[in-house]
CSV table of C-alpha atoms in Angstrom, one decimal:
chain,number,residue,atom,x,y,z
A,1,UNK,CA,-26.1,-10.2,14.7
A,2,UNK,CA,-24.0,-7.1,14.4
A,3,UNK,CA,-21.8,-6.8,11.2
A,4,UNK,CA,-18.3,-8.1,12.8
A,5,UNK,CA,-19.9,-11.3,13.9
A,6,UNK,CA,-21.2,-12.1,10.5
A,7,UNK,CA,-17.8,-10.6,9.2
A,8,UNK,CA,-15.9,-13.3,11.8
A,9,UNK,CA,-18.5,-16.1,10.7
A,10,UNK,CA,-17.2,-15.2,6.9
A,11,UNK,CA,-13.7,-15.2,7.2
A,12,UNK,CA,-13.9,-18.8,9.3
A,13,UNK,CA,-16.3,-20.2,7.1
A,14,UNK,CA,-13.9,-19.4,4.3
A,15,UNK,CA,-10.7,-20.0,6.0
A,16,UNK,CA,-12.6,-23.9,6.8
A,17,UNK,CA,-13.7,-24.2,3.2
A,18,UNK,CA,-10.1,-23.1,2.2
A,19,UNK,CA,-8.6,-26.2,4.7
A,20,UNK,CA,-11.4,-28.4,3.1
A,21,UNK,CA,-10.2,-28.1,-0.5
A,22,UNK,CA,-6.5,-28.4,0.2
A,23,UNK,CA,-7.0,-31.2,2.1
A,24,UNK,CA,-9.0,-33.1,-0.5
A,25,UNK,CA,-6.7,-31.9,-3.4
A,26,UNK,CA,-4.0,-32.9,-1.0
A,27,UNK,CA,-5.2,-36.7,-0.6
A,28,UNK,CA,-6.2,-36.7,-4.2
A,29,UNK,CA,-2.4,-36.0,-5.2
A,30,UNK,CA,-0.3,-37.5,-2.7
A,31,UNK,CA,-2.1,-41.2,-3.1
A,32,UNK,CA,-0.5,-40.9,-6.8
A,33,UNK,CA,2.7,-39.2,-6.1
A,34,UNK,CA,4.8,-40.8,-3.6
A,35,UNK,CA,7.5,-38.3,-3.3
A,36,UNK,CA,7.7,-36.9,0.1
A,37,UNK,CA,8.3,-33.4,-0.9
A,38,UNK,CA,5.6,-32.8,-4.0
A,39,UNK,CA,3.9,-30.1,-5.2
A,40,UNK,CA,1.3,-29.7,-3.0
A,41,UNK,CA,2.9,-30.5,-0.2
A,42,UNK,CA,5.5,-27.9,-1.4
A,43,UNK,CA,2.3,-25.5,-1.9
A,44,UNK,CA,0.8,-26.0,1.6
A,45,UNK,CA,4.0,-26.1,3.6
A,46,UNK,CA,4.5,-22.3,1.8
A,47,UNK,CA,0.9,-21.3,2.8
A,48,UNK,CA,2.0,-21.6,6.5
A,49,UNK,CA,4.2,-18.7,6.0
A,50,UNK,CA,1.9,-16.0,5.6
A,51,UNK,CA,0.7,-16.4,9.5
A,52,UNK,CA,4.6,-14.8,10.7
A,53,UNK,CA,4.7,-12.5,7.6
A,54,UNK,CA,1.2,-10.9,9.1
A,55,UNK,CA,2.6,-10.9,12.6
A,56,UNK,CA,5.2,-9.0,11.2
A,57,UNK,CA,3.3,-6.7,9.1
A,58,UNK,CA,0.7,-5.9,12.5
A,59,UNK,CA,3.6,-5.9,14.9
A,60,UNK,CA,6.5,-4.1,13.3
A,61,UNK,CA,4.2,-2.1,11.2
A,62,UNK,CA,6.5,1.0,11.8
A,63,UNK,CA,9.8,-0.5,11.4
A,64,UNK,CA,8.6,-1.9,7.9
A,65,UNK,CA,7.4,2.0,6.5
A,66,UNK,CA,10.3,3.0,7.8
A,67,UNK,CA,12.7,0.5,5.9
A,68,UNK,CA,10.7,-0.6,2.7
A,69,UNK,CA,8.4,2.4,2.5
A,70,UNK,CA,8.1,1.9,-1.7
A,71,UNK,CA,7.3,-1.6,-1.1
A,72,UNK,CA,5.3,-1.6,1.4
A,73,UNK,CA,2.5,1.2,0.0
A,74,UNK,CA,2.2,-1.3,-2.9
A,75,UNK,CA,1.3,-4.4,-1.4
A,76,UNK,CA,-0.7,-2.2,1.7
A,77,UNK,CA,-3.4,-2.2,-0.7
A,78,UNK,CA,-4.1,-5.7,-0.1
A,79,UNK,CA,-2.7,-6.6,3.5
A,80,UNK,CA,-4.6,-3.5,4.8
A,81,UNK,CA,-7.9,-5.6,4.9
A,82,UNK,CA,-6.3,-8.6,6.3
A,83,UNK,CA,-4.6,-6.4,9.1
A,84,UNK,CA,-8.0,-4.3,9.7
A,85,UNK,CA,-9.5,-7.8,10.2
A,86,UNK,CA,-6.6,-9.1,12.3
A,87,UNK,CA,-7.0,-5.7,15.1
A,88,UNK,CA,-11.0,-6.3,14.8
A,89,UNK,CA,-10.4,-9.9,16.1
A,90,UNK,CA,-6.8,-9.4,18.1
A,91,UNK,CA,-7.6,-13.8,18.7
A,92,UNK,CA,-8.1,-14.9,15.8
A,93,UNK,CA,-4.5,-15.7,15.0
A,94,UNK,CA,-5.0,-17.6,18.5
A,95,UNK,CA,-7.8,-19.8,17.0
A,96,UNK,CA,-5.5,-20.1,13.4
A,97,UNK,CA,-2.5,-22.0,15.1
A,98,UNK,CA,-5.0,-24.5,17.3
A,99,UNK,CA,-6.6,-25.2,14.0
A,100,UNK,CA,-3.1,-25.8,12.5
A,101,UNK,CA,-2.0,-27.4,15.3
A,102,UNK,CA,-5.2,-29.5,15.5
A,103,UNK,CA,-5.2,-30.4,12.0
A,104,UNK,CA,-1.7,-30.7,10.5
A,105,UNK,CA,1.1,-31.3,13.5
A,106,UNK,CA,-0.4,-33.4,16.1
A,107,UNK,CA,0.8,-37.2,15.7
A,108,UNK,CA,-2.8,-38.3,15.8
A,109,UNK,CA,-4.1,-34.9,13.5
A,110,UNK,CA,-7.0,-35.0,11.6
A,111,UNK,CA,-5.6,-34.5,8.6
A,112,UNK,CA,-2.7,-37.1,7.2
A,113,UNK,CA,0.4,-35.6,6.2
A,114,UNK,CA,4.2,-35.7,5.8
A,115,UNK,CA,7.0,-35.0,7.9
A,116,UNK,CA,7.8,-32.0,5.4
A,117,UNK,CA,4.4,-30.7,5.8
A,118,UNK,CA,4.4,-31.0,9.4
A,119,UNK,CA,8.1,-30.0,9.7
A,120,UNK,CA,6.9,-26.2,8.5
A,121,UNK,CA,3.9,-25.7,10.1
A,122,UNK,CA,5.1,-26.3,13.4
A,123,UNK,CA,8.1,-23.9,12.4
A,124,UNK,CA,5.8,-20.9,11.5
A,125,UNK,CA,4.1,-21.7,14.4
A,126,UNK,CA,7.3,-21.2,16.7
A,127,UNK,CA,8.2,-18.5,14.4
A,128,UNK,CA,5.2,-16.5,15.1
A,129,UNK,CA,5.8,-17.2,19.2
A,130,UNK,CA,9.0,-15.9,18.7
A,131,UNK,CA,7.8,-12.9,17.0
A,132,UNK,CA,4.9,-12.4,20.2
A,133,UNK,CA,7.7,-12.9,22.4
A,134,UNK,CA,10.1,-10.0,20.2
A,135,UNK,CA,7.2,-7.7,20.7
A,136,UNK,CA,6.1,-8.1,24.5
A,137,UNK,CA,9.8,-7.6,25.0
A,138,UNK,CA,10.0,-4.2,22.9
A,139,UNK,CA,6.8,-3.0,25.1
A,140,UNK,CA,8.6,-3.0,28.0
A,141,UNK,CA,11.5,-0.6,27.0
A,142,UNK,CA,10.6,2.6,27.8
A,143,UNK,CA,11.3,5.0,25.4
A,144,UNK,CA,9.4,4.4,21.7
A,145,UNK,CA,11.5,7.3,19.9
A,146,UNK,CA,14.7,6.6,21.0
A,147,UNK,CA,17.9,5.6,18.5
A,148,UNK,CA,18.3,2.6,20.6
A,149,UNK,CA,14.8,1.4,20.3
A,150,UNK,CA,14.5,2.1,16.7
A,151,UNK,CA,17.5,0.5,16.1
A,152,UNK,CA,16.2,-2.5,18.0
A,153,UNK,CA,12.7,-2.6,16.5
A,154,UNK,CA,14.3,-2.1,13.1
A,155,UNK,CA,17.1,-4.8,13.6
A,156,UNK,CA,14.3,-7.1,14.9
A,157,UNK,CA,11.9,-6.8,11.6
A,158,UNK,CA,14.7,-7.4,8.9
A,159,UNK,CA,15.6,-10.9,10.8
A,160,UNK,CA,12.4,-12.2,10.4
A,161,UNK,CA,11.7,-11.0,7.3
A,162,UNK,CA,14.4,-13.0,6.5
A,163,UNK,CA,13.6,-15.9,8.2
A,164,UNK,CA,10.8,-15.9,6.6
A,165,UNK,CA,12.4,-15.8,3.0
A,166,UNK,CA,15.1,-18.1,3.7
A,167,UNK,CA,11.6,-20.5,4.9
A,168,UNK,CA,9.9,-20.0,2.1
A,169,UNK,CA,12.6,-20.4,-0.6
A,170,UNK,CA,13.7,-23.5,1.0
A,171,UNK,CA,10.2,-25.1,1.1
A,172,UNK,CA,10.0,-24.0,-3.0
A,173,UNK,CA,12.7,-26.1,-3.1
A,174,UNK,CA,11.4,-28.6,-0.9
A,175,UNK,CA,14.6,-28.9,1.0
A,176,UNK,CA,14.2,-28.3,5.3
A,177,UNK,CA,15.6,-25.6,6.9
A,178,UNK,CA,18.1,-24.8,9.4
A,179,UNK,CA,17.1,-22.3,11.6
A,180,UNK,CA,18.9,-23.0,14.6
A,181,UNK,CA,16.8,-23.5,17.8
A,182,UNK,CA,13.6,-23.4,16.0
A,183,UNK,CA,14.2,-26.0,13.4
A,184,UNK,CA,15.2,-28.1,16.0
A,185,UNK,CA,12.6,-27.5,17.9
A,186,UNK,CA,10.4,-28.2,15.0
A,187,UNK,CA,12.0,-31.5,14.1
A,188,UNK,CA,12.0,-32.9,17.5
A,189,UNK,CA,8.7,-32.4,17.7
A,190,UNK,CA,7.6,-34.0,14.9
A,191,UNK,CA,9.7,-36.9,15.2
A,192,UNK,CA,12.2,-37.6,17.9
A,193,UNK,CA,14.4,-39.8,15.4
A,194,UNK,CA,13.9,-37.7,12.3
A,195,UNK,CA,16.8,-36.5,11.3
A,196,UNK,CA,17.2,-33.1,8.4
């Protein structure tokens, strides 16, 4: 086998052992605490995040040197792998969201969770669409190096970078978000009568 097969059959093995034990730390906890919005599933609703933060980071790697270029040299040191990884394998974040999908959002998933835990993966999920559809819609302008476009691309990257915060905090707190046609989206999908 050449050396990015076995380095694709390493990342999935761990990214399955990584589903694995959250899932049995996750059933361990939640049959003792009832409380819809506990630690863990505080913990694992967060985790989802990360998927639109790397879209981000691969997509609007430019806009982000340009804004946060302190910020960004410190923590490049340990997204660079992930994002080296992530252009070897351009479908792997594919094969990530069925996975999610599979395991966590579907009404009849494999793995047994809350609303609140369903509620955020679905919304990374649409965040990260959104973010595709941001980028296939930036290719298509024809001038990179214009004001306009940088403006644009620039504009684009701080949103959801704070989408993503605004996300996150709100899942620390355990507390749902309101992103307007996303969060609906997400709710409504998850249950019809399930009201924020």
């Amino acid at each position: 086998m050449t050396s990015t097969i076995k380095d694709f059959l390493n990342i999935l093995t761990i990214f399955l052992i990584v589903i694995t034990i959250a899932y049995l730390f996750y059933e361990a906890i939640s049959s003792k605490i009832k409380i819809e919005t506990s630690f863990i599933s505080k913990l694992l609703s967060t985790i989802f995040y990360i998927l639109p933060f790397l879209d981000i980071c691969i997509y609007f790697y430019k806009a982000m040197v340009r804004l946060y270029p302190s910020v960004l040299l410190k923590l490049l040191n340990f997204i660079n792998p992930i994002i080296a990884f992530l252009h070897k394998f351009p479908y792997i974040n594919t094969i990530i969201y069925i996975f999610i999908y599979i395991l966590f959002i579907k009404t009849d998933s494999i793995i047994e969770v809350n609303k609140f835990v369903k509620f955020n993966a679905l919304q990374s999920l649409l965040i990260s669409m959104v973010i595709s559809f941001c980028t296939i819609f930036l290719r298509f302008i024809p001038s990179t190096t214009s004001l306009y476009y940088i403006m644009f691309e620039n504009i684009i990257c701080v949103y959801f970078l704070f989408i993503i915060l605004y996300c996150t905090f709100q899942t620390c707190r355990g507390k749902y978000t309101q992103i307007p046609i996303i969060s609906d989206s997400a709710r409504y999908h998850t249950d019809p009568d399930f009201d924020l």
